[in-house]
Tab-separated table of C-alpha atoms in Angstrom:
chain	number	residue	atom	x	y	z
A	9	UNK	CA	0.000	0.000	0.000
A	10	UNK	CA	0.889	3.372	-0.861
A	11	UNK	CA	1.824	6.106	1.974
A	12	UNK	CA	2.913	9.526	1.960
A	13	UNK	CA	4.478	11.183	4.727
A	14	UNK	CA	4.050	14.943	4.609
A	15	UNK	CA	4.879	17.810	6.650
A	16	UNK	CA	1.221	18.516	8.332
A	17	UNK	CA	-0.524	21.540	7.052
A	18	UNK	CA	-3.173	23.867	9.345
A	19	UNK	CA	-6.121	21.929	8.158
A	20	UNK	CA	-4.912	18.216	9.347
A	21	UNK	CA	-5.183	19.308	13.243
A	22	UNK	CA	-8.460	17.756	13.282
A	23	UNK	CA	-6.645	14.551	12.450
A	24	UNK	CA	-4.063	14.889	14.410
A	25	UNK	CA	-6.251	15.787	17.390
A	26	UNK	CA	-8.535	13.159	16.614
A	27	UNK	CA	-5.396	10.523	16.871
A	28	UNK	CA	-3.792	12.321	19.885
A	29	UNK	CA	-6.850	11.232	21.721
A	30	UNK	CA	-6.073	7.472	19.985
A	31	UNK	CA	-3.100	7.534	21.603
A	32	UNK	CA	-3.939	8.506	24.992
A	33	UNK	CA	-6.571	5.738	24.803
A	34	UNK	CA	-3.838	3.243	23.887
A	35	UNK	CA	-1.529	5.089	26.664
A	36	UNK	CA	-4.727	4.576	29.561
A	37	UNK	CA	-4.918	8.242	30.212
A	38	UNK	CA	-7.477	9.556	27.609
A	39	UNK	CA	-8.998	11.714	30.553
A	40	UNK	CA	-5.113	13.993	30.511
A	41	UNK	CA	-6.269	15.350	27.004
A	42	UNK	CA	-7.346	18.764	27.578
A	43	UNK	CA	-6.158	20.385	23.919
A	44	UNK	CA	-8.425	21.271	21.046
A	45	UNK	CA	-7.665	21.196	17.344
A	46	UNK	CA	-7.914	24.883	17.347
A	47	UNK	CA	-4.978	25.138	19.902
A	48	UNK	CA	-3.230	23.013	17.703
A	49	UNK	CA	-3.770	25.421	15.144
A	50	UNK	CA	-2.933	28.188	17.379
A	51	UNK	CA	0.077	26.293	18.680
A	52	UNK	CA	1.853	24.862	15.544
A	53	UNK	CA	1.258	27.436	12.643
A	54	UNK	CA	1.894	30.522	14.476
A	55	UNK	CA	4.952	32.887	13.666
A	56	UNK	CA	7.169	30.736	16.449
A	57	UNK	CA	5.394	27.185	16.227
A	58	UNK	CA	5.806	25.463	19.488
A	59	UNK	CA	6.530	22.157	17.435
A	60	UNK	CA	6.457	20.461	13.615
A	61	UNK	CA	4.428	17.764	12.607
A	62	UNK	CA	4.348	15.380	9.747
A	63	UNK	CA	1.540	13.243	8.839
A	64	UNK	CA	1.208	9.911	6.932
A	65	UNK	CA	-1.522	9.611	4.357
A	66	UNK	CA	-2.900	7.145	2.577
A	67	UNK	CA	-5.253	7.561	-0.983
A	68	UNK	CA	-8.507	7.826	-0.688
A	69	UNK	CA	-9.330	3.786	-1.616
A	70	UNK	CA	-7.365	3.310	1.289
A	71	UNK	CA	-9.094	4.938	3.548
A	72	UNK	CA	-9.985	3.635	7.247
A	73	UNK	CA	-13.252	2.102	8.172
A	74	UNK	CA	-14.015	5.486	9.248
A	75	UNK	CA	-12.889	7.064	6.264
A	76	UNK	CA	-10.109	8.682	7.394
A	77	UNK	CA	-7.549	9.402	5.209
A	78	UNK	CA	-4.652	10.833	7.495
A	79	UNK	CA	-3.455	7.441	9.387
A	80	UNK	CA	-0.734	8.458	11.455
A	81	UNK	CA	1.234	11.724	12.816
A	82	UNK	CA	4.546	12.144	14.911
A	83	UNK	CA	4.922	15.231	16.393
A	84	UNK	CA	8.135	16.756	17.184
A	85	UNK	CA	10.613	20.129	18.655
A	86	UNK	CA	13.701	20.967	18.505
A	87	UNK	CA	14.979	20.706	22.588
A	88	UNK	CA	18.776	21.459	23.819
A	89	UNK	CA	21.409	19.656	25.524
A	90	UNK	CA	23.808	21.433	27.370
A	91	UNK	CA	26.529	18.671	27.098
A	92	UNK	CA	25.921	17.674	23.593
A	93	UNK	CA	23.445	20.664	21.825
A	94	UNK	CA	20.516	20.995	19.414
A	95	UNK	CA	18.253	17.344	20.054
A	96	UNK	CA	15.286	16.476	18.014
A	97	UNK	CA	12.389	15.388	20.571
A	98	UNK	CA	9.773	13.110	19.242
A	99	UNK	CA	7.017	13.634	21.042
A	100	UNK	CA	4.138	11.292	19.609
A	101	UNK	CA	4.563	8.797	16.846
A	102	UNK	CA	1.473	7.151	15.624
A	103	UNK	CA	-0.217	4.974	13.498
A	104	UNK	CA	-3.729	3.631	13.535
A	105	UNK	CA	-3.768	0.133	13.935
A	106	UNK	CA	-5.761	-0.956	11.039
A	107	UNK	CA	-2.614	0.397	9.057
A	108	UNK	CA	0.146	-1.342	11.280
A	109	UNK	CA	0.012	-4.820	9.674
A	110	UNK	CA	0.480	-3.571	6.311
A	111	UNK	CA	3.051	-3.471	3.700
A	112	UNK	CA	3.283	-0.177	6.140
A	113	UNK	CA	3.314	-1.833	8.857
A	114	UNK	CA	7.219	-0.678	8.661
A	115	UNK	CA	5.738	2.782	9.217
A	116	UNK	CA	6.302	3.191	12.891
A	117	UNK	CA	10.246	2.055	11.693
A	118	UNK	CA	10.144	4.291	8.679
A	119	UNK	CA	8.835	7.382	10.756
A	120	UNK	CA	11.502	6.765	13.170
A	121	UNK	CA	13.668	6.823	10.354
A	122	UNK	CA	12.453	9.864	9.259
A	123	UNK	CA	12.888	11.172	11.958
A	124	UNK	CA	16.809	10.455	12.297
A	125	UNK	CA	16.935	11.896	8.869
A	126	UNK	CA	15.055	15.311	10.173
A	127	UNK	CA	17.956	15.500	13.115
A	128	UNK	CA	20.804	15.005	10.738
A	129	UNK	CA	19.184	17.497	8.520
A	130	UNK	CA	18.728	19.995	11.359
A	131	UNK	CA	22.455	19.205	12.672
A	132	UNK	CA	20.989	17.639	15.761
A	133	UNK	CA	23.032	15.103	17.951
A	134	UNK	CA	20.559	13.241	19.445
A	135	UNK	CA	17.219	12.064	18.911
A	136	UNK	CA	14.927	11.895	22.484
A	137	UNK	CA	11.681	10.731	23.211
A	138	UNK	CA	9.563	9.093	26.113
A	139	UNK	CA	7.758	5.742	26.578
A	140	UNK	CA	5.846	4.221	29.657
A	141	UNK	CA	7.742	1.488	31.051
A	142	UNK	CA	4.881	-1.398	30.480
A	143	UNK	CA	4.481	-0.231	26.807
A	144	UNK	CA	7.394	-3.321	25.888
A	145	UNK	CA	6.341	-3.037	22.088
A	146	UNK	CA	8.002	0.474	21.812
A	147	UNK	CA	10.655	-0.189	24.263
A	148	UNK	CA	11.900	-3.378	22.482
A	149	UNK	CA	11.561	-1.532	18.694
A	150	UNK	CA	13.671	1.183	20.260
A	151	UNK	CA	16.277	-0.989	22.154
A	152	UNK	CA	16.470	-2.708	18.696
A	153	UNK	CA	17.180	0.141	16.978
A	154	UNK	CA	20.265	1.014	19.572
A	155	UNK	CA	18.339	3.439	21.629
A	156	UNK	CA	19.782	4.018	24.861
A	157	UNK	CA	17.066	3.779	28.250
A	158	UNK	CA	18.634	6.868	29.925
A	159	UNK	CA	16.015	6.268	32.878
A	160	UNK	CA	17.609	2.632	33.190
A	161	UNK	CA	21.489	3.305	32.272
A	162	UNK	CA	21.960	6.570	34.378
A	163	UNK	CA	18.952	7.262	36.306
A	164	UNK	CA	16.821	10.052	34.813
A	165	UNK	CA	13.656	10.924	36.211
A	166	UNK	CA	10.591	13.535	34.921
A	167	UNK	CA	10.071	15.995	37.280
A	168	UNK	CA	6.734	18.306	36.468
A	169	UNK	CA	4.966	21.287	37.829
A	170	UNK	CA	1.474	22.014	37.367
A	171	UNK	CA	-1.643	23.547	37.873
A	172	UNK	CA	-2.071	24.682	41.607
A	173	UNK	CA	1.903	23.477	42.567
A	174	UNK	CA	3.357	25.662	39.373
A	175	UNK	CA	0.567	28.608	40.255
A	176	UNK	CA	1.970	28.752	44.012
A	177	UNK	CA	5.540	28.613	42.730
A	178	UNK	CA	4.934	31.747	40.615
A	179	UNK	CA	3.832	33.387	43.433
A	180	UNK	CA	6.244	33.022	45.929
A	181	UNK	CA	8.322	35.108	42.958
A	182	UNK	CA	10.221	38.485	43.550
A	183	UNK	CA	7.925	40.419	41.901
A	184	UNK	CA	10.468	43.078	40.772
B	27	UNK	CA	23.822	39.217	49.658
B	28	UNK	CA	22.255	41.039	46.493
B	29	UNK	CA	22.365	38.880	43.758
B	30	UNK	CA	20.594	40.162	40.270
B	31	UNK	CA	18.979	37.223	37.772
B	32	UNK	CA	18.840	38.915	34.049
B	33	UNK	CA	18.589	37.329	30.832
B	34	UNK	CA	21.695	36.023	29.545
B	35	UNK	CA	23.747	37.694	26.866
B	36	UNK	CA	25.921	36.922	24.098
B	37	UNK	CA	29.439	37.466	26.757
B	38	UNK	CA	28.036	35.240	29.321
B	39	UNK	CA	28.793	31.790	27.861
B	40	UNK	CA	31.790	31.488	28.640
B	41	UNK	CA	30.687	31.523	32.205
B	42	UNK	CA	27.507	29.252	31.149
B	43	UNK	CA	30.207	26.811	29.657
B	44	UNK	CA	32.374	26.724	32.654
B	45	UNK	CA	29.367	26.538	34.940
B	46	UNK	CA	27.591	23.460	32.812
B	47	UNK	CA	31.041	21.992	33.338
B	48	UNK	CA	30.790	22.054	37.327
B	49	UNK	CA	27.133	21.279	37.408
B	50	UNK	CA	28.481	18.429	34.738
B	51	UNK	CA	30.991	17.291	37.436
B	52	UNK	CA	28.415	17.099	40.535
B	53	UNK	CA	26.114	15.038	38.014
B	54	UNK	CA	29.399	12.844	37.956
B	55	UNK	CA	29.824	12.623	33.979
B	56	UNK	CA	32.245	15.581	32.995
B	57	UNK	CA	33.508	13.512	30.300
B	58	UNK	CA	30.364	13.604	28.852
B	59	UNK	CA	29.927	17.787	27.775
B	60	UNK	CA	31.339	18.098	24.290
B	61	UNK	CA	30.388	21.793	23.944
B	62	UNK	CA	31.981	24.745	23.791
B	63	UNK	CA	30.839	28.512	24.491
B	64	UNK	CA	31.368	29.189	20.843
B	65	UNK	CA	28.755	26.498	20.198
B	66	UNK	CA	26.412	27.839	22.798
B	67	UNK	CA	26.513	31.774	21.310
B	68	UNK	CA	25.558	29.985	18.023
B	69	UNK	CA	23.014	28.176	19.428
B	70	UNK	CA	21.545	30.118	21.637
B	71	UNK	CA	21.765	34.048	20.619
B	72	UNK	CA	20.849	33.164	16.719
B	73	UNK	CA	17.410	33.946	15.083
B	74	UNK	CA	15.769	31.048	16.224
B	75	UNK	CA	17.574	30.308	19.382
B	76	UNK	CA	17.317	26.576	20.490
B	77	UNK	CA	17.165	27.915	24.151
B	78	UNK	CA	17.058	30.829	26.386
B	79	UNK	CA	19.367	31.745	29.294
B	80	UNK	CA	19.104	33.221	32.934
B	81	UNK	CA	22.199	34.397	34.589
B	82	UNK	CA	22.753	35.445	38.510
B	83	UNK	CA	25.205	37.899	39.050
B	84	UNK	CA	26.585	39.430	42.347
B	85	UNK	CA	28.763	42.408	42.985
B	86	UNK	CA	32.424	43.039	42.289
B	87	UNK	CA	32.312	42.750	46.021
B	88	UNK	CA	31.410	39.133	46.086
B	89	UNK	CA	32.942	37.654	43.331
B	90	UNK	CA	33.920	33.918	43.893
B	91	UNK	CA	37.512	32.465	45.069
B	92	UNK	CA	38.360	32.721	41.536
B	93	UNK	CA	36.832	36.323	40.758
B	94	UNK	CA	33.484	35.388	38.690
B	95	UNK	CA	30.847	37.434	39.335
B	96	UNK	CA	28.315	35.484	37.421
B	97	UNK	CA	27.328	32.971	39.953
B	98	UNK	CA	24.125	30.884	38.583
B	99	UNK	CA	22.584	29.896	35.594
B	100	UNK	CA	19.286	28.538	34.583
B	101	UNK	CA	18.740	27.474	30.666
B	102	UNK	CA	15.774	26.291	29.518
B	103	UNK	CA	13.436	26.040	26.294
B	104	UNK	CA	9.602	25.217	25.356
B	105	UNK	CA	8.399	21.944	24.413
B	106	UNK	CA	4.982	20.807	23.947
B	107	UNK	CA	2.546	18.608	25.167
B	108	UNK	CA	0.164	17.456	22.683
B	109	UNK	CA	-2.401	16.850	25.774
B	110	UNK	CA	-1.893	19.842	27.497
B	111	UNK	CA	0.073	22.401	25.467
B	112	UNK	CA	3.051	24.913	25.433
B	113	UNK	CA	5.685	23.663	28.786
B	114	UNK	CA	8.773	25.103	29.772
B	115	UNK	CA	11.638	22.806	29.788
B	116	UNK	CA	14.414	23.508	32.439
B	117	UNK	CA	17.444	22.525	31.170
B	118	UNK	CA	19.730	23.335	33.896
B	119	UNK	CA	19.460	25.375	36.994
B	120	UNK	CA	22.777	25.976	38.781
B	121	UNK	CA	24.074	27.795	41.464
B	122	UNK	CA	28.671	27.536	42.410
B	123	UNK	CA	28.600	25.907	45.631
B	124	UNK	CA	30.001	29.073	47.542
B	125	UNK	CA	26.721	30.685	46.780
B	126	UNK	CA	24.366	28.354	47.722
B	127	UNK	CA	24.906	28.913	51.777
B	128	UNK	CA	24.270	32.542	52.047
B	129	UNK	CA	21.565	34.516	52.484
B	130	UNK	CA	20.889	34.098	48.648
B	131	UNK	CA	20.732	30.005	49.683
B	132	UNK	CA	17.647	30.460	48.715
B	133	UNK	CA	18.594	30.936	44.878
B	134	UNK	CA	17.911	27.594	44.257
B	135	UNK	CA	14.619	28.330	45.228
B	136	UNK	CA	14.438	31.734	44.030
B	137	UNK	CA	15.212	30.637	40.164
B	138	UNK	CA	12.711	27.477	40.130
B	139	UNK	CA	10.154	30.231	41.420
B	140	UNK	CA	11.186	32.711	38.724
B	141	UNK	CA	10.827	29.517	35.864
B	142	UNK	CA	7.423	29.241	36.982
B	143	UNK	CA	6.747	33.004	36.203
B	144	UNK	CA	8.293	32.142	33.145
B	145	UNK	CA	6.352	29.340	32.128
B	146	UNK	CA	3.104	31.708	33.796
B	147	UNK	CA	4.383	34.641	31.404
B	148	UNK	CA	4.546	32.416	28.164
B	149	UNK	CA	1.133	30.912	28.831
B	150	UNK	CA	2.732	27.642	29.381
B	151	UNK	CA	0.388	25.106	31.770
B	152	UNK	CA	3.840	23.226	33.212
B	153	UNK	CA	7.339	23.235	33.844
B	154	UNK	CA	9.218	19.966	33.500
B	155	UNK	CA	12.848	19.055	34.206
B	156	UNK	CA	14.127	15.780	34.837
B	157	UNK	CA	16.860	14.882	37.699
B	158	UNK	CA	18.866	11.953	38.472
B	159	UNK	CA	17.483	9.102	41.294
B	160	UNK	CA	20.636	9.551	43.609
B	161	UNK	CA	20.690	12.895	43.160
B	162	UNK	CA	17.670	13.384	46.495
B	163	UNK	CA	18.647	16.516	47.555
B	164	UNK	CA	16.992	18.563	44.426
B	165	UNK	CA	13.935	15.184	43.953
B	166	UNK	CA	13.153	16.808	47.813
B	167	UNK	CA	13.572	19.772	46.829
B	168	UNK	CA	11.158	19.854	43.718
B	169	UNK	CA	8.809	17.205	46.029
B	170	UNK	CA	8.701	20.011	48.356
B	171	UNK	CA	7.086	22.432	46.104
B	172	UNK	CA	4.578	19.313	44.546
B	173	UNK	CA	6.131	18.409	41.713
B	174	UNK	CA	5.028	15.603	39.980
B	175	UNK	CA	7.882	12.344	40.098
B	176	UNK	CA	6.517	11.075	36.487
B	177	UNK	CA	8.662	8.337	36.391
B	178	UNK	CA	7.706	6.614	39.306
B	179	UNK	CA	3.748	7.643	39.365
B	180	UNK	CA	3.167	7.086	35.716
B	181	UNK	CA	6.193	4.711	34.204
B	182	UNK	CA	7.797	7.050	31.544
B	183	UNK	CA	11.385	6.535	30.536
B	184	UNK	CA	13.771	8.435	28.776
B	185	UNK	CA	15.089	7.030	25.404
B	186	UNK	CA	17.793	8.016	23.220
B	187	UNK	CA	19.116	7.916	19.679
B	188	UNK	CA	22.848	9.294	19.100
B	189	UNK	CA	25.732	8.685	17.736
B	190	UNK	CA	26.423	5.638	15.571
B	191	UNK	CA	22.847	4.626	16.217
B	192	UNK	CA	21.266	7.891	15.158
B	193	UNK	CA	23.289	7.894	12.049
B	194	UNK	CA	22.092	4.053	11.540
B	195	UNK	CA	18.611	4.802	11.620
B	196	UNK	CA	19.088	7.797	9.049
B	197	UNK	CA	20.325	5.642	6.495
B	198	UNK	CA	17.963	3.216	6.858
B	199	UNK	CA	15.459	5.936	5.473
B	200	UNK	CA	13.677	5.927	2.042
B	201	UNK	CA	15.692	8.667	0.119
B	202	UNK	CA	12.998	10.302	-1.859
């Protein structure tokens, strides 16, 4: 089956948002989505986009069941490494699974490609993402691929702030 | 002690790169930082900076042992969430040991407080960071102010592409 992967344009955030929520389902936390397609708009296609996005596409007698046409995203920034500089951070890579056991089933491999290709491109070192620690699918394909588990290997942890703790931490600021 | 935080300029990375060198060496992998200040002016004070700098500064009067006046550092960036939006990343956050006892002790504090007004500022709904497991005296200290341990309360794990493996993956890619 044919594929295209594209960069995304304004009009595919209701796709994307529609498969965001996909993922979170698959992830067990649908209930953490709080953003719209319209923020996505707002968000990605302003004059400083907080991200890029490419999306895969199939033609239209491909379609999903649904009739969906835009099958998979991965969503990505640039982020920065103060030992080793400019990193590309993936953070979702998707595809529905009616289009995984495919001839493009080697999408989720071929979008991680692509993405190696848009670090070397944008001179970045290193490639980072995220993955929950029961999700062994991802982990394995990764770990296959000669990914390094920094939380395993040197002991990195996420640390977050938000909602009432980040409000009371902006204001116990100086307010100079 | 007065101390000032201001936005980093062009002249201060030569005291960012020595000082991501020390906080390199309390992380215990100097060996590990492969840039340079030239790198981080390029990076950092282009058109599209990858990141953005705070400094802390004291008085001639208190310059360190070794006669820096610049003190403390803080770099950091915005990534996104595609559940909840535009998040400040903290890179770093450092303060030289001989500051950290004194009535500006409370630096530490003081800069995670102003990254919150940052984050407030930029209409960004976190701030994330991540921190090594041994390294309890800053997990306490972000506990403290109800931070979020994401790694142990939700499973995610950091993974990385670099090197030999990052330049594998690009070449597996479809060259079109």
């Amino acid at each position: 089956m044919n594929f295209k992967i594209r960069a995304a344009k304004m009009e595919d955030c209701k796709d994307i948002s529609r498969m965001i929520m996909e993922l979170a389902v698959y992830e067990k936390m649908p209930d953490q989505v709080k953003i719209s397609h319209e923020e996505l708009q707002r968000d990605g296609f302003c004059q400083n986009p907080f991200f890029e996005c490419l999306v895969a596409e199939v033609p239209e007698e491909h379609k999903s069941k649904q009739g969906f046409t835009v099958v998979g995203y991965a969503l990505y920034f640039y982020t920065y490494s103060t030992w080793k500089g400019p990193t590309v951070y993936l953070e979702d890579l998707y595809v529905m699974p009616e289009f995984r056991g495919t001839t493009c089933g080697t999408m989720l491999s071929a979008r991680t490609v692509l993405f190696a290709q848009v670090a070397k491109k944008k001179q970045c070192v290193r490639l980072q993402l995220s993955v929950l620690d029961w999700n062994t699918p991802s982990r394995d394909f990764y770990a296959a691929k000669g990914a390094q588990d920094l939380t395993v290997t040197e002991g990195w942890h996420f640390i977050r702030f938000d909602g009432q703790n980040l409000d009371n931490l902006a204001n116990e600021a100086p307010k100079d």
